[in-house]
mmCIF file of C-alpha atoms in Angstrom:
data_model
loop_
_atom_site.group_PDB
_atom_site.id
_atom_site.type_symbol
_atom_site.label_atom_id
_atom_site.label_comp_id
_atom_site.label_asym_id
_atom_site.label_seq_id
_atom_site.Cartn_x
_atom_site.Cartn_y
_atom_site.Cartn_z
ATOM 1 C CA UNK A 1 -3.100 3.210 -31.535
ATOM 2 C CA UNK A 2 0.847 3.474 -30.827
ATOM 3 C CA UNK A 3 1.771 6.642 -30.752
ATOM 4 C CA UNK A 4 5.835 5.781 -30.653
ATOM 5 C CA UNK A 5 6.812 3.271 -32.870
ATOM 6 C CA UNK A 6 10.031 2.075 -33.344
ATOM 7 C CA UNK A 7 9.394 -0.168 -36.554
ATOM 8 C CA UNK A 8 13.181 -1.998 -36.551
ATOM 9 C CA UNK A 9 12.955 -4.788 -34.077
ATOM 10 C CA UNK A 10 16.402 -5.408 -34.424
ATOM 11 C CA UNK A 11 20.089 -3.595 -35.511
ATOM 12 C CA UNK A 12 23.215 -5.344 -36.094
ATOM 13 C CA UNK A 13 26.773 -3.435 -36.651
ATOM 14 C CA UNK A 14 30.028 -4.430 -36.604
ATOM 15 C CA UNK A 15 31.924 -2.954 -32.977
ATOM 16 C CA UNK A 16 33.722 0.846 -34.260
ATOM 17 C CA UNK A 17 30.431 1.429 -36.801
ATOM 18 C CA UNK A 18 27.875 3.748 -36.056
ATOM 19 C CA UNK A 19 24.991 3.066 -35.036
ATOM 20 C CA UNK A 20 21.456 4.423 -35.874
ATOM 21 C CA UNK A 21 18.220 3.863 -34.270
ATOM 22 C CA UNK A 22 14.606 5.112 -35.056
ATOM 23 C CA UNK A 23 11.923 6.630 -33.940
ATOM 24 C CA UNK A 24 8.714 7.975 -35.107
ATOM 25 C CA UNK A 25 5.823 9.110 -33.373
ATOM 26 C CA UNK A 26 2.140 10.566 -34.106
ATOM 27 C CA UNK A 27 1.124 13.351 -31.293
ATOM 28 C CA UNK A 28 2.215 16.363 -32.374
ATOM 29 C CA UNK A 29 1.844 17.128 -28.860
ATOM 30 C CA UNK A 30 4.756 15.641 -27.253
ATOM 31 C CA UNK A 31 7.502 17.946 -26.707
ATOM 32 C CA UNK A 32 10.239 15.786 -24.449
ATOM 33 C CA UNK A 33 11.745 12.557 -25.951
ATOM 34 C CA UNK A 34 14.327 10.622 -24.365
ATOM 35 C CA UNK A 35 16.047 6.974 -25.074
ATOM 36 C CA UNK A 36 16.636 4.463 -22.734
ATOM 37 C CA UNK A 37 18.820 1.558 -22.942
ATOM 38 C CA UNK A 38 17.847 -1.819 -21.143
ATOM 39 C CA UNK A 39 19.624 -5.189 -20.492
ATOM 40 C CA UNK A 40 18.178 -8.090 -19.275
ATOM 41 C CA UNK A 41 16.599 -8.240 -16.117
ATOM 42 C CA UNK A 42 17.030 -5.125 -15.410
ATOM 43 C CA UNK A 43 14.954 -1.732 -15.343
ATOM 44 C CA UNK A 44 15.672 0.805 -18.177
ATOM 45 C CA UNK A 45 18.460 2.865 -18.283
ATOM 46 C CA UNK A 46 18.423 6.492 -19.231
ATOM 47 C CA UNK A 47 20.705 7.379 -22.117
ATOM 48 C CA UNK A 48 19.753 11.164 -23.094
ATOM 49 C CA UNK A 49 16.811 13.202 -23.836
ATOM 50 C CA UNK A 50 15.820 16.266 -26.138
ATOM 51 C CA UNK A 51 13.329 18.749 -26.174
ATOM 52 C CA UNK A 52 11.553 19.887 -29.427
ATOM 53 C CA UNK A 53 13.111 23.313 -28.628
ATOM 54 C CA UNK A 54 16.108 21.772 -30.108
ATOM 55 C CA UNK A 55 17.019 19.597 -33.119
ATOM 56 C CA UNK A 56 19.880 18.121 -32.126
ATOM 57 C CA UNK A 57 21.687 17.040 -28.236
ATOM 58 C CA UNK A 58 24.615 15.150 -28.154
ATOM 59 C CA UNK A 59 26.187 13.529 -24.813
ATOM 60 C CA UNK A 60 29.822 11.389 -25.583
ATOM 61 C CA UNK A 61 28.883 8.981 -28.022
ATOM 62 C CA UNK A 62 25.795 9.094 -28.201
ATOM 63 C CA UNK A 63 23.782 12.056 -30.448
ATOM 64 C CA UNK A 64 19.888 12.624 -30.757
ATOM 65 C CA UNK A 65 18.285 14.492 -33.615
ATOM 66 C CA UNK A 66 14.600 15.439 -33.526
ATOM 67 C CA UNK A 67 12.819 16.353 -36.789
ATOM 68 C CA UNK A 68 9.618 17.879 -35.688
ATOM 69 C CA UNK A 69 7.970 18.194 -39.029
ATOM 70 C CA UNK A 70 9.342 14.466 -40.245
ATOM 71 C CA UNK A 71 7.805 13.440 -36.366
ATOM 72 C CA UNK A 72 10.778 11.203 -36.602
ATOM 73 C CA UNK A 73 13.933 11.039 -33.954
ATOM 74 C CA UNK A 74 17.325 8.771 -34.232
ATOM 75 C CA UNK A 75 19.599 8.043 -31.931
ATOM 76 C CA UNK A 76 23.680 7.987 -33.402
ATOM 77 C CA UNK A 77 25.584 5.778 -31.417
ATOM 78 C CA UNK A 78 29.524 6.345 -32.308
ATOM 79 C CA UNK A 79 31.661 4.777 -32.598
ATOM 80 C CA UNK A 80 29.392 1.171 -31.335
ATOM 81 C CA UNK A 81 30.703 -0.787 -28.727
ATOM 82 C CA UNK A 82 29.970 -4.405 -28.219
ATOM 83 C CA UNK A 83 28.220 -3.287 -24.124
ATOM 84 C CA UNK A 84 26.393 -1.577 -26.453
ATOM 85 C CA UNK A 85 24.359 -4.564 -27.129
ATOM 86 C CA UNK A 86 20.897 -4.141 -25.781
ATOM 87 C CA UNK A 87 17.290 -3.171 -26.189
ATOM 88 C CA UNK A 88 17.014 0.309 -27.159
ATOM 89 C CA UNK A 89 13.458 2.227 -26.055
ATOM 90 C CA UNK A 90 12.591 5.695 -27.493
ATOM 91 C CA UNK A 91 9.637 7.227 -25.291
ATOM 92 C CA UNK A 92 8.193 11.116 -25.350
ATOM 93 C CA UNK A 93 5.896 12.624 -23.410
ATOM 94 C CA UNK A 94 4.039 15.771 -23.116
ATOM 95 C CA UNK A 95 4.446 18.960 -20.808
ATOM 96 C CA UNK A 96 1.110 20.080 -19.239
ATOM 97 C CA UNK A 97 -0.179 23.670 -18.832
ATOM 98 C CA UNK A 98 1.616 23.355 -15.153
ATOM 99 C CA UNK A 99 5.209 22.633 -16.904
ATOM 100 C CA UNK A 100 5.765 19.346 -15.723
ATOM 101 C CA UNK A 101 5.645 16.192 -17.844
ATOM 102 C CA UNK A 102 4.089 13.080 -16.444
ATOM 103 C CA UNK A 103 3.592 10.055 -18.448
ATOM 104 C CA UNK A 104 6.186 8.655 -20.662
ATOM 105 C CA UNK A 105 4.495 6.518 -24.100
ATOM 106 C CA UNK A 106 7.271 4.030 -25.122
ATOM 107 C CA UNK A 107 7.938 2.288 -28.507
ATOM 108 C CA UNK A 108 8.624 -1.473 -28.406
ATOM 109 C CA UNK A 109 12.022 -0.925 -28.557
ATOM 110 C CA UNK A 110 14.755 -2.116 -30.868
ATOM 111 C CA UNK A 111 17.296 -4.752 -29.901
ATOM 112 C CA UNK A 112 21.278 -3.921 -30.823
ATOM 113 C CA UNK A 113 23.689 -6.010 -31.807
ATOM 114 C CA UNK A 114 27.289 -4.844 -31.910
ATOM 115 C CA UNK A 115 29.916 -7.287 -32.590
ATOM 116 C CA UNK A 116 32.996 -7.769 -31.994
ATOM 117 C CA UNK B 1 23.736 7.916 -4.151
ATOM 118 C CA UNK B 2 20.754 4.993 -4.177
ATOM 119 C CA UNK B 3 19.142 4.947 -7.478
ATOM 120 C CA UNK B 4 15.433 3.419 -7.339
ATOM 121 C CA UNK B 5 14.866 0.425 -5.318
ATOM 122 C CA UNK B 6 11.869 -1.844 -5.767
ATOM 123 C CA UNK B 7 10.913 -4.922 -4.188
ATOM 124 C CA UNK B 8 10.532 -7.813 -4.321
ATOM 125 C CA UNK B 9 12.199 -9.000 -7.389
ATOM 126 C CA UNK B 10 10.268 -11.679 -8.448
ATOM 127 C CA UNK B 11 6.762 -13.059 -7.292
ATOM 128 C CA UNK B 12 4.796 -15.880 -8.036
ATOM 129 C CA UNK B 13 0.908 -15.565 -7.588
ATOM 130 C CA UNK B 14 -2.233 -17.631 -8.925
ATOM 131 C CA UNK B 15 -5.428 -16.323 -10.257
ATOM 132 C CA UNK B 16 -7.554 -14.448 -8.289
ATOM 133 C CA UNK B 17 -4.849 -13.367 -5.297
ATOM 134 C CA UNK B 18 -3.564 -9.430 -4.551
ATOM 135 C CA UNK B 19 -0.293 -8.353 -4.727
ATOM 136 C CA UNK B 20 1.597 -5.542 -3.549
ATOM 137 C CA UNK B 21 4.657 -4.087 -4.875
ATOM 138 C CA UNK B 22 6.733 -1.319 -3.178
ATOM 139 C CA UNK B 23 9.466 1.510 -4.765
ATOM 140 C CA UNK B 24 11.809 3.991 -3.046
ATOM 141 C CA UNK B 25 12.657 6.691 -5.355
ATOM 142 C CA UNK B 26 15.893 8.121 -6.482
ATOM 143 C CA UNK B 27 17.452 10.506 -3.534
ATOM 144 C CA UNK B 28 15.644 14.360 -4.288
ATOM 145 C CA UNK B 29 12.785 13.185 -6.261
ATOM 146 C CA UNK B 30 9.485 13.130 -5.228
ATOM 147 C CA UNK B 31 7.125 12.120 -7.803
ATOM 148 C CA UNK B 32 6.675 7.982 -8.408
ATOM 149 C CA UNK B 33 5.411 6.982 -11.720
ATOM 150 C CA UNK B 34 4.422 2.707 -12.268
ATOM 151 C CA UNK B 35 5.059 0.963 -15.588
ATOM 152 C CA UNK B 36 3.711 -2.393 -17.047
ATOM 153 C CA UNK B 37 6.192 -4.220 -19.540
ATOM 154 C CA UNK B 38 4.567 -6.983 -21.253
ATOM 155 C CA UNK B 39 7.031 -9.387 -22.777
ATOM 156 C CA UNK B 40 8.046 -7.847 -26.075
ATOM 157 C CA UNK B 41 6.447 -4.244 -25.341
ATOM 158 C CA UNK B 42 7.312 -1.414 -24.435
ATOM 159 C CA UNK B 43 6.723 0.176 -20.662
ATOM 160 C CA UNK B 44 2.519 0.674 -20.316
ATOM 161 C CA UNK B 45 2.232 3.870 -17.781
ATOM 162 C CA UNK B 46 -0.193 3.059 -14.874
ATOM 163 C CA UNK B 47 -0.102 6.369 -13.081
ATOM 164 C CA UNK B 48 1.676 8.504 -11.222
ATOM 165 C CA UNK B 49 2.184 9.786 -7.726
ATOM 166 C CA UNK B 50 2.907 13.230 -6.655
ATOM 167 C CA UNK B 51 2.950 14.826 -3.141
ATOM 168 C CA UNK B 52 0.610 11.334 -1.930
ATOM 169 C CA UNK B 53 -2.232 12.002 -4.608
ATOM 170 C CA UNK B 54 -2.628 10.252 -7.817
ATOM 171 C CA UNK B 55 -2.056 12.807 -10.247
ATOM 172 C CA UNK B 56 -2.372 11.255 -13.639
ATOM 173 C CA UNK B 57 -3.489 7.529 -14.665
ATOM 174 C CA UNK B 58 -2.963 5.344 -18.063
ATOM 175 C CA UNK B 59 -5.694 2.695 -19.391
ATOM 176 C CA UNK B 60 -5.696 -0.010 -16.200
ATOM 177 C CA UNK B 61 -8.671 -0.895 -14.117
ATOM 178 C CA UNK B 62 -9.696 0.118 -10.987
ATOM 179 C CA UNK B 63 -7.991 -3.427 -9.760
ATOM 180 C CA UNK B 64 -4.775 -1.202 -10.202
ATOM 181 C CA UNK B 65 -3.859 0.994 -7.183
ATOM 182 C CA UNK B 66 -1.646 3.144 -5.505
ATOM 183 C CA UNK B 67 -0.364 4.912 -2.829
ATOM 184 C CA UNK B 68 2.615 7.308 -2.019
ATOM 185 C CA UNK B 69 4.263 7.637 1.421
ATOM 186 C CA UNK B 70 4.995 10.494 3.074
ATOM 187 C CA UNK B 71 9.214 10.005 2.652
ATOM 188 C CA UNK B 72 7.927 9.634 -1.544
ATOM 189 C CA UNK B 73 7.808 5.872 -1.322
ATOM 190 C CA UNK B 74 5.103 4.077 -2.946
ATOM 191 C CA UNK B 75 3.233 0.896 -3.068
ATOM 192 C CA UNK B 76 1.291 -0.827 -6.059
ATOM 193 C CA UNK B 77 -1.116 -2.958 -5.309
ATOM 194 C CA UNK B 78 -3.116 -5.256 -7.747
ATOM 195 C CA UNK B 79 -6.358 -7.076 -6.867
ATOM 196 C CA UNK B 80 -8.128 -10.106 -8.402
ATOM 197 C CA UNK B 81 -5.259 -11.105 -10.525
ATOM 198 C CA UNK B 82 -5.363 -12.012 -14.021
ATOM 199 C CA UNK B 83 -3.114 -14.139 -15.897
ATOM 200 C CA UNK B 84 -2.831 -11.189 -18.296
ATOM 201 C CA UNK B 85 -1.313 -9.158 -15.477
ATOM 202 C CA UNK B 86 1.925 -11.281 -15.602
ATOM 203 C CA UNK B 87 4.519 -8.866 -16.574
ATOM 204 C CA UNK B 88 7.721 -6.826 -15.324
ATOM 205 C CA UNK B 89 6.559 -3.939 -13.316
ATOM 206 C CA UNK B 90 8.777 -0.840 -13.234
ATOM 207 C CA UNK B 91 8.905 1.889 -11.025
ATOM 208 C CA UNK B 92 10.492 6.034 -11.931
ATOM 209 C CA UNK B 93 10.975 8.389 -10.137
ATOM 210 C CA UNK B 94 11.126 12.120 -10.682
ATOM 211 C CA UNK B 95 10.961 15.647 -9.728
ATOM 212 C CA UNK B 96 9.358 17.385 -11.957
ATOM 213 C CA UNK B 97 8.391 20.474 -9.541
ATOM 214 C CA UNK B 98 12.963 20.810 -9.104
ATOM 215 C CA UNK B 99 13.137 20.632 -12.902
ATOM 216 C CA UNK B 100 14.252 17.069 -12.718
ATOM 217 C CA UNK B 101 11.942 15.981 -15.332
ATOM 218 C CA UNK B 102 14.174 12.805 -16.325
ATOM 219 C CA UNK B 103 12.189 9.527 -15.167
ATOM 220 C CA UNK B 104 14.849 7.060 -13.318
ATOM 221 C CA UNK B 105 13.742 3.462 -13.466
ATOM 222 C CA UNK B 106 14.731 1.091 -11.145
ATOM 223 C CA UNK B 107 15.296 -2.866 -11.495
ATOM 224 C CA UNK B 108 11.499 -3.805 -11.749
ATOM 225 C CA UNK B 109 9.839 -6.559 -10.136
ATOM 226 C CA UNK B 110 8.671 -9.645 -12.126
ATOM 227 C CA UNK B 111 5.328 -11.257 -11.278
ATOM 228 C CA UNK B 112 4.184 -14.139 -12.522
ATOM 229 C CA UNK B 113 0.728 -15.156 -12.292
ATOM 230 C CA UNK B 114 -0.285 -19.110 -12.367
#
């Protein structure tokens, strides 16, 4: 059972485009998400998070909206820039009755494109 | 500012042997959280370490431990390998307890089972 899914394996956009990724996910009980951006051979990167407190963060170019009810989250990328290019993982987790979060469940990921 | 550091980076074991993998978390965190990434997956969680205690754990077997250092290093350590255990193994740190929920990853290390 996958509780994140990110059902686009793939995204290609021309470099100055925005880009959009998705996310959907099942527990109704996660309350953090957060993207990550990874490159080969190496570890994921963090890119920005959101709480479901909010509906909307936005850090540079990059924007995250969180539709609670939709259990559905995107991640804007504008404008796209060809280092750009790389897998894209959304995750979420839950906070516990002690108010931290531990685990993070990941979708596969979806791989961008952006060129030049 | 040192981000995570794992070691090694890659490994090559056969069927049957134990491995151990080692992390040093992000300066100011002291929680250590282990991830599996299959090829084409996303990051498994295997558990997670807080204040040298296992505090939560994802869907591995028993062959899958841990350990956490006083100075919030940790080690993973795998027993009886499978080929199925083949995979990039990632390490986060946090600090959830300093509101630093954010999990850092660092580089991974890649093991290979033959």
């Amino acid at each position: 059972d996958q509780q994140v899914k990110q059902n686009s394996p793939s995204l290609s956009v021309q470099e100055g485009r925005i880009s959009i990724l998705n996310c959907d996910y099942t527990n109704s009980m996660f309350d953090y998400f957060l993207w990550y951006k990874k490159y080969p051979a190496e570890g994921p990167t963090f890119l920005i998070s959101i709480s479901s407190i909010k509906d909307k963060n936005e850090d540079g170019r990059f924007t995250v909206f969180l539709n609670k009810s939709a259990k559905h989250l995107s991640l804007h990328i504008v404008p796209s820039q060809p280092g750009d290019s790389a897998v894209y993982f959304c995750a979420a987790s839950r906070t516990n009755s002690g108010g931290s979060n531990y685990k993070l469940t990941f979708g596969k990921g979806t791989l961008l494109t952006v060129n030049p | 500012d040192a981000g995570v550091t794992q070691s090694p980076t890659h490994l090559i074991k056969t069927r049957g042997q134990q491995v151990t993998l080692r992390c040093s978390p992000k300066s100011g965190h002291d929680t250590v959280s282990w991830y599996q990434q299959a090829l084409g997956q996303g990051p498994q969680f295997i558990f997670q370490y807080y204040e040298e205690e296992e505090r939560q754990r994802g869907n591995f077997p028993d062959r899958f431990s841990g350990h956490q250092f006083p100075n919030y290093s940790s080690e993973l350590n795998v027993n009886a390998l499978l080929l199925g255990d083949s995979a990039l193994y990632l390490c986060a740190s946090s600090s959830p307890a300093r509101g630093l929920e954010t999990q850092y990853f660092g580089p991974g290390t890649r093991l290979l089972v033959l």
